[in-house]
């Protein structure tokens, strides 16, 4: 069970097909696109959990583990120690709760990819920006030429948490980022408001196609379409590496890599080029036949190479070769993460259950021009941290 649909589901189905070919075991996929976390919790509470599911955030992983819903990886008969050499440092630990392995990261994407249309940049006479000041200048230059610079699908509030995190880790630094998203630094710290103000330098009515109000009612795939459909209204769209697969496989199959779609590094702030990543972890809720085999398979380069070959994801498995990736976009994304000075996991996914949604709602309010009560947010998030313990 997962929340992937569209081209993401099609890509994962190729992995399931390869698993069946390898083992003879059929894995039936169930996609839940709306209210995934609620649906999963309802299934668990009703005694009808899926055998295996993508966990909708690390906060949920901690919650499900502590309520006894998950099966420990070791209890499935998988030797966790033998998996350590499969992954770069820190990746396996993302699936741990209090040092016990409950889940495995199966895919990730950089969230430091800023997508754009090279053809439009050429026509407009602008260059890809290396730092934030250069980005704001490019936004102004594009607008001055009568073109809306940015697409935005902020109805899905997680797109705004990604904007915030990409700015915060560069502006405040990785150490403060760790403190903020572990409950050790209060959200009333001035660094939070500073990052929000910086975000609003880019995400404002003048720069967002259709304006902010419309963007707050638009989902993220429609936001991609603003920049990459056959009739684009914008020339840039910030989101993770998964945009490439969605844009070329779903939004507009006529797109050509390097000509009508490409990406540049999310602009540096204070010379900081840290990279944020988002990823999905998979965990077992039952010990039915085939569950161990499936989780074991997902740790292999066979599974990773099949998935990488779709161009939709970056595999966390070290043995997946660069040649497995089908295009320059994906190869560069994998290299960006591998070569980053600092890599940090999606902050909203590190928050306690429900915290990411609250954070997204607060950022939506900020774009509406409301004054966010970060003291109230801090009280709420600390209560969630406490409830988790």
mmCIF file of C-alpha atoms in Angstrom:
data_model
loop_
_atom_site.group_PDB
_atom_site.id
_atom_site.type_symbol
_atom_site.label_atom_id
_atom_site.label_comp_id
_atom_site.label_asym_id
_atom_site.label_seq_id
_atom_site.Cartn_x
_atom_site.Cartn_y
_atom_site.Cartn_z
ATOM 1 C CA UNK A 1 0.000 0.000 0.000
ATOM 2 C CA UNK A 2 1.336 3.390 -0.960
ATOM 3 C CA UNK A 3 0.320 6.918 -1.887
ATOM 4 C CA UNK A 4 2.062 6.781 -5.282
ATOM 5 C CA UNK A 5 -0.084 7.205 -8.361
ATOM 6 C CA UNK A 6 0.354 8.131 -12.011
ATOM 7 C CA UNK A 7 3.877 7.803 -13.377
ATOM 8 C CA UNK A 8 5.246 7.069 -9.877
ATOM 9 C CA UNK A 9 2.934 4.063 -9.631
ATOM 10 C CA UNK A 10 3.886 2.929 -13.136
ATOM 11 C CA UNK A 11 7.564 3.060 -12.187
ATOM 12 C CA UNK A 12 7.040 1.044 -9.017
ATOM 13 C CA UNK A 13 4.977 -1.545 -10.883
ATOM 14 C CA UNK A 14 8.100 -2.365 -12.895
ATOM 15 C CA UNK A 15 9.837 -3.243 -9.617
ATOM 16 C CA UNK A 16 6.915 -5.452 -8.576
ATOM 17 C CA UNK A 17 7.017 -7.200 -11.957
ATOM 18 C CA UNK A 18 10.752 -7.824 -11.578
ATOM 19 C CA UNK A 19 10.162 -9.176 -8.056
ATOM 20 C CA UNK A 20 7.611 -11.672 -9.404
ATOM 21 C CA UNK A 21 10.012 -12.767 -12.140
ATOM 22 C CA UNK A 22 12.778 -13.257 -9.570
ATOM 23 C CA UNK A 23 10.774 -15.018 -6.832
ATOM 24 C CA UNK A 24 7.480 -16.173 -8.309
ATOM 25 C CA UNK A 25 5.669 -14.142 -5.633
ATOM 26 C CA UNK A 26 2.947 -11.725 -6.738
ATOM 27 C CA UNK A 27 2.740 -8.425 -4.854
ATOM 28 C CA UNK A 28 -0.584 -6.645 -5.302
ATOM 29 C CA UNK A 29 -0.265 -2.873 -5.266
ATOM 30 C CA UNK A 30 -2.874 -0.616 -3.668
ATOM 31 C CA UNK A 31 -2.684 3.132 -4.288
ATOM 32 C CA UNK A 32 -4.351 5.564 -1.875
ATOM 33 C CA UNK A 33 -3.914 9.102 -3.166
ATOM 34 C CA UNK A 34 -6.052 11.045 -0.665
ATOM 35 C CA UNK A 35 -5.745 10.990 3.136
ATOM 36 C CA UNK A 36 -3.163 8.227 2.960
ATOM 37 C CA UNK A 37 -2.005 8.461 6.585
ATOM 38 C CA UNK A 38 -5.584 8.434 7.885
ATOM 39 C CA UNK A 39 -6.496 5.465 5.695
ATOM 40 C CA UNK A 40 -3.438 3.530 6.829
ATOM 41 C CA UNK A 41 -4.123 4.221 10.513
ATOM 42 C CA UNK A 42 -7.783 3.218 10.072
ATOM 43 C CA UNK A 43 -6.716 -0.078 8.497
ATOM 44 C CA UNK A 44 -4.289 -0.720 11.357
ATOM 45 C CA UNK A 45 -6.846 0.158 14.043
ATOM 46 C CA UNK A 46 -9.422 -2.075 12.365
ATOM 47 C CA UNK A 47 -7.126 -5.083 12.427
ATOM 48 C CA UNK A 48 -6.750 -5.133 8.643
ATOM 49 C CA UNK A 49 -3.326 -3.618 7.959
ATOM 50 C CA UNK A 50 -1.593 -4.023 4.611
ATOM 51 C CA UNK A 51 1.193 -6.614 4.626
ATOM 52 C CA UNK A 52 3.706 -3.971 3.603
ATOM 53 C CA UNK A 53 3.265 -0.220 3.295
ATOM 54 C CA UNK A 54 5.134 2.942 2.577
ATOM 55 C CA UNK A 55 5.226 4.941 5.805
ATOM 56 C CA UNK A 56 3.957 8.502 5.227
ATOM 57 C CA UNK A 57 6.654 10.156 7.342
ATOM 58 C CA UNK A 58 9.269 9.402 9.973
ATOM 59 C CA UNK A 59 6.912 10.734 12.648
ATOM 60 C CA UNK A 60 4.421 8.065 11.624
ATOM 61 C CA UNK A 61 7.189 5.452 11.686
ATOM 62 C CA UNK A 62 7.921 6.304 15.322
ATOM 63 C CA UNK A 63 4.192 6.285 16.109
ATOM 64 C CA UNK A 64 3.476 2.916 14.457
ATOM 65 C CA UNK A 65 6.536 1.318 16.057
ATOM 66 C CA UNK A 66 5.643 2.503 19.550
ATOM 67 C CA UNK A 67 2.052 1.318 19.233
ATOM 68 C CA UNK A 68 3.338 -2.138 18.270
ATOM 69 C CA UNK A 69 1.902 -2.175 14.753
ATOM 70 C CA UNK A 70 5.164 -2.780 12.884
ATOM 71 C CA UNK A 71 7.264 -5.905 12.557
ATOM 72 C CA UNK A 72 10.960 -5.510 13.344
ATOM 73 C CA UNK A 73 13.104 -6.191 10.296
ATOM 74 C CA UNK A 74 15.158 -8.695 12.303
ATOM 75 C CA UNK A 75 11.986 -10.537 13.357
ATOM 76 C CA UNK A 76 11.230 -11.157 9.693
ATOM 77 C CA UNK A 77 14.461 -13.131 9.498
ATOM 78 C CA UNK A 78 16.496 -10.428 7.760
ATOM 79 C CA UNK A 79 20.026 -9.867 9.073
ATOM 80 C CA UNK A 80 20.202 -6.108 9.620
ATOM 81 C CA UNK A 81 23.983 -6.131 10.090
ATOM 82 C CA UNK A 82 24.399 -7.615 6.625
ATOM 83 C CA UNK A 83 22.491 -4.662 5.148
ATOM 84 C CA UNK A 84 24.866 -1.991 6.452
ATOM 85 C CA UNK A 85 27.269 -2.283 3.538
ATOM 86 C CA UNK A 86 24.390 -1.796 1.065
ATOM 87 C CA UNK A 87 23.778 1.848 1.971
ATOM 88 C CA UNK A 88 25.675 5.120 2.426
ATOM 89 C CA UNK A 89 26.153 6.300 6.034
ATOM 90 C CA UNK A 90 22.967 7.523 7.687
ATOM 91 C CA UNK A 91 20.490 5.972 5.255
ATOM 92 C CA UNK A 92 19.732 2.773 7.192
ATOM 93 C CA UNK A 93 19.326 4.787 10.400
ATOM 94 C CA UNK A 94 16.386 6.724 8.917
ATOM 95 C CA UNK A 95 14.307 3.540 9.280
ATOM 96 C CA UNK A 96 15.231 3.006 12.931
ATOM 97 C CA UNK A 97 13.267 3.827 16.071
ATOM 98 C CA UNK A 98 15.331 3.914 19.270
ATOM 99 C CA UNK A 99 18.064 1.961 17.507
ATOM 100 C CA UNK A 100 15.794 -0.830 16.229
ATOM 101 C CA UNK A 101 15.328 -1.331 12.478
ATOM 102 C CA UNK A 102 11.638 -1.213 11.565
ATOM 103 C CA UNK A 103 11.784 0.160 8.037
ATOM 104 C CA UNK A 104 14.044 0.377 5.011
ATOM 105 C CA UNK A 105 14.543 3.331 2.714
ATOM 106 C CA UNK A 106 13.684 2.201 -0.793
ATOM 107 C CA UNK A 107 13.960 5.394 -2.797
ATOM 108 C CA UNK A 108 14.831 9.019 -2.428
ATOM 109 C CA UNK A 109 15.070 12.174 -4.424
ATOM 110 C CA UNK A 110 17.059 15.320 -4.027
ATOM 111 C CA UNK A 111 14.880 18.203 -2.956
ATOM 112 C CA UNK A 112 17.511 20.663 -4.105
ATOM 113 C CA UNK A 113 16.593 20.592 -7.793
ATOM 114 C CA UNK A 114 15.168 23.773 -9.307
ATOM 115 C CA UNK A 115 13.459 22.936 -12.610
ATOM 116 C CA UNK A 116 13.353 25.278 -15.579
ATOM 117 C CA UNK A 117 12.851 25.547 -19.326
ATOM 118 C CA UNK A 118 16.194 26.116 -21.094
ATOM 119 C CA UNK A 119 14.384 27.161 -24.291
ATOM 120 C CA UNK A 120 12.525 29.933 -22.459
ATOM 121 C CA UNK A 121 15.649 31.038 -20.573
ATOM 122 C CA UNK A 122 17.421 31.418 -23.911
ATOM 123 C CA UNK A 123 14.562 33.414 -25.416
ATOM 124 C CA UNK A 124 14.364 35.641 -22.338
ATOM 125 C CA UNK A 125 18.141 36.108 -22.189
ATOM 126 C CA UNK A 126 18.581 34.957 -18.588
ATOM 127 C CA UNK A 127 21.064 32.569 -16.964
ATOM 128 C CA UNK A 128 20.583 29.949 -14.272
ATOM 129 C CA UNK A 129 21.282 31.545 -10.859
ATOM 130 C CA UNK A 130 23.954 30.200 -8.514
ATOM 131 C CA UNK A 131 22.840 31.994 -5.352
ATOM 132 C CA UNK A 132 19.690 33.487 -3.858
ATOM 133 C CA UNK A 133 20.444 37.075 -4.839
ATOM 134 C CA UNK A 134 20.929 35.950 -8.429
ATOM 135 C CA UNK A 135 17.622 34.054 -8.278
ATOM 136 C CA UNK A 136 15.657 37.095 -7.135
ATOM 137 C CA UNK A 137 17.265 39.109 -9.938
ATOM 138 C CA UNK A 138 16.317 36.465 -12.522
ATOM 139 C CA UNK A 139 12.747 36.424 -11.208
ATOM 140 C CA UNK A 140 12.531 40.193 -11.576
ATOM 141 C CA UNK A 141 14.121 40.165 -15.032
ATOM 142 C CA UNK A 142 11.707 37.516 -16.313
ATOM 143 C CA UNK A 143 8.695 39.370 -14.906
ATOM 144 C CA UNK A 144 9.916 42.624 -16.457
ATOM 145 C CA UNK A 145 9.785 40.905 -19.853
ATOM 146 C CA UNK A 146 6.110 40.078 -19.387
ATOM 147 C CA UNK A 147 6.466 36.455 -18.337
ATOM 148 C CA UNK A 148 5.423 34.878 -15.018
ATOM 149 C CA UNK A 149 8.583 33.215 -13.674
ATOM 150 C CA UNK A 150 7.264 30.523 -11.317
ATOM 151 C CA UNK A 151 4.725 27.747 -11.279
ATOM 152 C CA UNK A 152 3.418 26.823 -7.833
ATOM 153 C CA UNK A 153 1.096 24.120 -6.526
ATOM 154 C CA UNK A 154 0.754 25.226 -2.916
ATOM 155 C CA UNK A 155 -2.628 23.592 -2.374
ATOM 156 C CA UNK A 156 -0.418 20.633 -1.478
ATOM 157 C CA UNK A 157 1.155 22.315 1.527
ATOM 158 C CA UNK A 158 4.187 20.006 1.570
ATOM 159 C CA UNK A 159 5.501 21.912 -1.443
ATOM 160 C CA UNK A 160 5.850 24.927 0.862
ATOM 161 C CA UNK A 161 7.588 22.921 3.587
ATOM 162 C CA UNK A 162 10.105 21.892 0.924
ATOM 163 C CA UNK A 163 10.680 25.534 -0.023
ATOM 164 C CA UNK A 164 11.170 26.451 3.630
ATOM 165 C CA UNK A 165 13.558 23.559 4.339
ATOM 166 C CA UNK A 166 15.704 24.259 1.281
ATOM 167 C CA UNK A 167 16.062 27.880 2.362
ATOM 168 C CA UNK A 168 16.475 27.165 6.080
ATOM 169 C CA UNK A 169 19.264 24.587 5.768
ATOM 170 C CA UNK A 170 21.265 27.002 3.598
ATOM 171 C CA UNK A 171 20.503 30.154 5.556
ATOM 172 C CA UNK A 172 20.597 28.918 9.165
ATOM 173 C CA UNK A 173 22.908 25.961 8.520
ATOM 174 C CA UNK A 174 22.653 22.177 8.930
ATOM 175 C CA UNK A 175 23.225 22.232 12.711
ATOM 176 C CA UNK A 176 20.304 24.577 13.398
ATOM 177 C CA UNK A 177 18.237 22.559 10.927
ATOM 178 C CA UNK A 178 18.869 19.429 13.012
ATOM 179 C CA UNK A 179 17.892 21.265 16.189
ATOM 180 C CA UNK A 180 14.704 22.750 14.721
ATOM 181 C CA UNK A 181 13.405 19.460 13.365
ATOM 182 C CA UNK A 182 14.194 17.474 16.507
ATOM 183 C CA UNK A 183 12.371 19.787 18.919
ATOM 184 C CA UNK A 184 15.533 21.286 20.423
ATOM 185 C CA UNK A 185 15.282 24.737 18.811
ATOM 186 C CA UNK A 186 12.013 26.642 19.270
ATOM 187 C CA UNK A 187 10.062 27.783 16.236
ATOM 188 C CA UNK A 188 10.089 31.244 17.797
ATOM 189 C CA UNK A 189 13.798 31.482 16.972
ATOM 190 C CA UNK A 190 14.375 34.418 14.614
ATOM 191 C CA UNK A 191 15.880 32.084 12.006
ATOM 192 C CA UNK A 192 12.401 30.695 11.262
ATOM 193 C CA UNK A 193 10.784 34.045 10.463
ATOM 194 C CA UNK A 194 13.868 35.044 8.469
ATOM 195 C CA UNK A 195 13.550 31.940 6.282
ATOM 196 C CA UNK A 196 9.836 32.579 5.740
ATOM 197 C CA UNK A 197 10.545 36.178 4.730
ATOM 198 C CA UNK A 198 13.210 34.935 2.321
ATOM 199 C CA UNK A 199 10.771 32.425 0.821
ATOM 200 C CA UNK A 200 8.244 35.218 0.263
ATOM 201 C CA UNK A 201 10.830 37.144 -1.774
ATOM 202 C CA UNK A 202 10.267 34.500 -4.464
ATOM 203 C CA UNK A 203 6.713 33.345 -3.774
ATOM 204 C CA UNK A 204 4.719 36.502 -4.321
ATOM 205 C CA UNK A 205 1.876 37.577 -6.561
ATOM 206 C CA UNK A 206 4.105 39.211 -9.159
ATOM 207 C CA UNK A 207 6.236 36.117 -9.684
ATOM 208 C CA UNK A 208 3.787 33.194 -9.401
ATOM 209 C CA UNK A 209 1.746 32.355 -12.500
ATOM 210 C CA UNK A 210 -1.896 33.139 -11.751
ATOM 211 C CA UNK A 211 -1.043 34.738 -8.417
ATOM 212 C CA UNK A 212 -0.726 33.416 -4.874
ATOM 213 C CA UNK A 213 -4.441 32.927 -4.182
ATOM 214 C CA UNK A 214 -4.839 30.614 -7.170
ATOM 215 C CA UNK A 215 -1.603 28.803 -6.290
ATOM 216 C CA UNK A 216 -2.962 28.007 -2.821
ATOM 217 C CA UNK A 217 -5.780 26.084 -4.498
ATOM 218 C CA UNK A 218 -3.568 24.258 -7.009
ATOM 219 C CA UNK A 219 -2.015 20.822 -6.509
ATOM 220 C CA UNK A 220 1.639 20.152 -7.150
ATOM 221 C CA UNK A 221 1.197 18.238 -10.425
ATOM 222 C CA UNK A 222 -0.831 21.102 -11.884
ATOM 223 C CA UNK A 223 1.958 23.398 -10.694
ATOM 224 C CA UNK A 224 4.406 21.321 -12.727
ATOM 225 C CA UNK A 225 2.089 21.766 -15.695
ATOM 226 C CA UNK A 226 2.319 25.538 -15.387
ATOM 227 C CA UNK A 227 5.958 25.322 -16.426
ATOM 228 C CA UNK A 228 6.110 22.139 -18.501
ATOM 229 C CA UNK A 229 2.771 21.620 -20.248
ATOM 230 C CA UNK A 230 2.424 22.128 -23.985
ATOM 231 C CA UNK A 231 1.173 25.663 -23.228
ATOM 232 C CA UNK A 232 3.310 26.817 -20.294
ATOM 233 C CA UNK A 233 2.443 29.863 -18.213
ATOM 234 C CA UNK A 234 5.732 29.860 -16.261
ATOM 235 C CA UNK A 235 9.376 29.012 -16.887
ATOM 236 C CA UNK A 236 10.474 27.551 -13.520
ATOM 237 C CA UNK A 237 9.154 25.164 -10.910
ATOM 238 C CA UNK A 238 10.916 24.246 -7.688
ATOM 239 C CA UNK A 239 10.475 20.733 -6.372
ATOM 240 C CA UNK A 240 12.369 17.492 -5.941
ATOM 241 C CA UNK A 241 14.034 15.283 -8.495
ATOM 242 C CA UNK A 242 10.791 13.383 -9.042
ATOM 243 C CA UNK A 243 9.526 16.324 -11.113
ATOM 244 C CA UNK A 244 11.542 15.113 -14.099
ATOM 245 C CA UNK A 245 9.769 11.774 -14.322
ATOM 246 C CA UNK A 246 6.332 13.312 -13.800
ATOM 247 C CA UNK A 247 6.907 16.139 -16.286
ATOM 248 C CA UNK A 248 8.323 13.977 -19.082
ATOM 249 C CA UNK A 249 6.185 10.889 -18.454
ATOM 250 C CA UNK A 250 2.866 12.445 -17.521
ATOM 251 C CA UNK A 251 2.664 16.217 -18.021
ATOM 252 C CA UNK A 252 4.168 16.501 -21.492
ATOM 253 C CA UNK A 253 5.818 13.562 -23.254
ATOM 254 C CA UNK A 254 7.162 15.919 -25.940
ATOM 255 C CA UNK A 255 9.611 17.516 -23.482
ATOM 256 C CA UNK A 256 13.274 17.135 -24.397
ATOM 257 C CA UNK A 257 15.914 16.944 -21.686
ATOM 258 C CA UNK A 258 18.349 19.828 -21.968
ATOM 259 C CA UNK A 259 16.097 21.709 -24.386
ATOM 260 C CA UNK A 260 12.676 22.150 -22.804
ATOM 261 C CA UNK A 261 13.366 20.724 -19.342
ATOM 262 C CA UNK A 262 16.397 20.755 -17.054
ATOM 263 C CA UNK A 263 17.340 21.688 -13.498
ATOM 264 C CA UNK A 264 19.930 23.697 -11.629
ATOM 265 C CA UNK A 265 21.015 23.437 -7.994
ATOM 266 C CA UNK A 266 18.732 25.201 -5.534
ATOM 267 C CA UNK A 267 20.550 28.531 -5.121
ATOM 268 C CA UNK A 268 23.131 28.826 -2.363
ATOM 269 C CA UNK A 269 22.566 31.200 0.548
ATOM 270 C CA UNK A 270 25.574 32.503 2.498
ATOM 271 C CA UNK A 271 27.724 30.223 0.301
ATOM 272 C CA UNK A 272 25.936 27.222 1.828
ATOM 273 C CA UNK A 273 25.122 24.500 -0.703
ATOM 274 C CA UNK A 274 23.678 21.854 1.621
ATOM 275 C CA UNK A 275 21.257 19.423 -0.010
ATOM 276 C CA UNK A 276 17.894 18.276 1.311
ATOM 277 C CA UNK A 277 16.461 14.925 0.321
ATOM 278 C CA UNK A 278 13.081 13.314 0.603
ATOM 279 C CA UNK A 279 12.591 9.605 0.639
ATOM 280 C CA UNK A 280 10.216 6.804 1.342
ATOM 281 C CA UNK A 281 10.671 3.988 3.811
ATOM 282 C CA UNK A 282 8.848 0.685 3.635
ATOM 283 C CA UNK A 283 7.806 -1.443 6.587
ATOM 284 C CA UNK A 284 5.970 -4.694 7.305
ATOM 285 C CA UNK A 285 2.760 -4.977 9.304
ATOM 286 C CA UNK A 286 2.434 -8.766 8.962
ATOM 287 C CA UNK A 287 4.708 -11.805 8.669
ATOM 288 C CA UNK A 288 2.694 -13.477 5.913
ATOM 289 C CA UNK A 289 4.531 -15.544 3.266
ATOM 290 C CA UNK A 290 6.323 -13.314 0.779
ATOM 291 C CA UNK A 291 6.755 -10.339 3.122
ATOM 292 C CA UNK A 292 10.338 -11.183 4.106
ATOM 293 C CA UNK A 293 11.226 -11.941 0.480
ATOM 294 C CA UNK A 294 9.818 -8.623 -0.696
ATOM 295 C CA UNK A 295 11.636 -6.510 1.886
ATOM 296 C CA UNK A 296 14.855 -8.423 1.242
ATOM 297 C CA UNK A 297 14.480 -7.858 -2.503
ATOM 298 C CA UNK A 298 14.017 -4.121 -1.993
ATOM 299 C CA UNK A 299 17.504 -3.942 -0.434
ATOM 300 C CA UNK A 300 19.187 -5.336 -3.553
ATOM 301 C CA UNK A 301 20.822 -3.643 -6.516
ATOM 302 C CA UNK A 302 18.465 -5.663 -8.748
ATOM 303 C CA UNK A 303 15.435 -3.802 -7.388
ATOM 304 C CA UNK A 304 17.318 -0.513 -7.229
ATOM 305 C CA UNK A 305 18.507 -0.768 -10.822
ATOM 306 C CA UNK A 306 15.024 -1.543 -12.161
ATOM 307 C CA UNK A 307 13.567 1.462 -10.348
ATOM 308 C CA UNK A 308 16.477 3.738 -11.227
ATOM 309 C CA UNK A 309 16.010 2.723 -14.848
ATOM 310 C CA UNK A 310 12.597 4.385 -14.915
ATOM 311 C CA UNK A 311 14.221 7.766 -14.264
ATOM 312 C CA UNK A 312 11.714 8.456 -11.497
ATOM 313 C CA UNK A 313 13.846 7.862 -8.397
ATOM 314 C CA UNK A 314 17.350 7.689 -7.010
ATOM 315 C CA UNK A 315 18.158 4.378 -5.362
ATOM 316 C CA UNK A 316 19.788 4.435 -1.914
ATOM 317 C CA UNK A 317 21.517 1.120 -2.681
ATOM 318 C CA UNK A 318 25.209 1.818 -3.256
ATOM 319 C CA UNK A 319 25.677 -1.007 -5.760
ATOM 320 C CA UNK A 320 23.285 0.571 -8.277
ATOM 321 C CA UNK A 321 25.602 1.863 -11.033
ATOM 322 C CA UNK A 322 25.340 5.279 -12.663
ATOM 323 C CA UNK A 323 24.632 3.458 -15.921
ATOM 324 C CA UNK A 324 21.303 2.273 -14.460
ATOM 325 C CA UNK A 325 19.915 5.796 -14.717
ATOM 326 C CA UNK A 326 18.346 6.463 -18.115
ATOM 327 C CA UNK A 327 19.158 10.126 -18.568
ATOM 328 C CA UNK A 328 21.417 12.962 -17.594
ATOM 329 C CA UNK A 329 18.812 14.457 -15.243
ATOM 330 C CA UNK A 330 18.802 11.410 -12.977
ATOM 331 C CA UNK A 331 22.567 10.810 -13.178
ATOM 332 C CA UNK A 332 23.220 14.406 -12.111
ATOM 333 C CA UNK A 333 20.685 14.171 -9.305
ATOM 334 C CA UNK A 334 22.378 11.076 -7.895
ATOM 335 C CA UNK A 335 25.750 12.834 -8.152
ATOM 336 C CA UNK A 336 24.422 16.010 -6.505
ATOM 337 C CA UNK A 337 23.427 14.095 -3.383
ATOM 338 C CA UNK A 338 26.556 11.938 -3.370
ATOM 339 C CA UNK A 339 28.843 14.983 -3.594
ATOM 340 C CA UNK A 340 26.981 17.370 -1.258
ATOM 341 C CA UNK A 341 28.853 19.024 1.618
ATOM 342 C CA UNK A 342 25.900 18.212 3.885
ATOM 343 C CA UNK A 343 22.734 16.185 3.292
ATOM 344 C CA UNK A 344 19.635 16.553 5.442
ATOM 345 C CA UNK A 345 16.375 14.589 5.346
ATOM 346 C CA UNK A 346 13.046 16.319 4.667
ATOM 347 C CA UNK A 347 12.370 18.211 7.892
ATOM 348 C CA UNK A 348 8.575 18.043 7.876
ATOM 349 C CA UNK A 349 8.808 14.246 7.661
ATOM 350 C CA UNK A 350 10.975 14.236 10.793
ATOM 351 C CA UNK A 351 8.323 16.014 12.863
ATOM 352 C CA UNK A 352 5.872 14.090 15.060
ATOM 353 C CA UNK A 353 2.675 12.781 13.475
ATOM 354 C CA UNK A 354 0.623 15.696 12.159
ATOM 355 C CA UNK A 355 3.436 18.208 12.601
ATOM 356 C CA UNK A 356 4.278 18.380 8.916
ATOM 357 C CA UNK A 357 0.671 19.193 8.009
ATOM 358 C CA UNK A 358 0.565 21.914 10.667
ATOM 359 C CA UNK A 359 3.824 23.348 9.357
ATOM 360 C CA UNK A 360 2.451 23.380 5.806
ATOM 361 C CA UNK A 361 -0.738 25.111 6.950
ATOM 362 C CA UNK A 362 1.302 27.775 8.761
ATOM 363 C CA UNK A 363 3.314 28.442 5.603
ATOM 364 C CA UNK A 364 0.120 28.679 3.547
ATOM 365 C CA UNK A 365 -1.076 31.325 6.007
ATOM 366 C CA UNK A 366 2.230 33.160 5.604
ATOM 367 C CA UNK A 367 1.684 33.308 1.829
ATOM 368 C CA UNK A 368 -1.845 34.602 2.413
ATOM 369 C CA UNK A 369 -0.246 37.531 4.201
ATOM 370 C CA UNK A 370 -1.301 36.448 7.667
ATOM 371 C CA UNK A 371 1.034 36.813 10.634
ATOM 372 C CA UNK A 372 1.963 33.306 11.738
ATOM 373 C CA UNK A 373 1.846 32.781 15.499
ATOM 374 C CA UNK A 374 5.054 30.755 15.827
ATOM 375 C CA UNK A 375 4.728 30.714 19.633
ATOM 376 C CA UNK A 376 1.396 28.916 19.279
ATOM 377 C CA UNK A 377 2.932 26.574 16.703
ATOM 378 C CA UNK A 378 5.847 25.856 19.067
ATOM 379 C CA UNK A 379 3.459 24.971 21.901
ATOM 380 C CA UNK A 380 1.545 22.635 19.588
ATOM 381 C CA UNK A 381 4.641 20.909 18.179
ATOM 382 C CA UNK A 382 6.168 20.424 21.634
ATOM 383 C CA UNK A 383 2.928 18.766 22.761
ATOM 384 C CA UNK A 384 3.235 16.402 19.800
ATOM 385 C CA UNK A 385 6.856 15.585 20.694
ATOM 386 C CA UNK A 386 5.779 14.894 24.264
ATOM 387 C CA UNK A 387 2.866 12.693 23.161
ATOM 388 C CA UNK A 388 5.273 10.592 21.111
ATOM 389 C CA UNK A 389 7.379 9.663 24.129
#
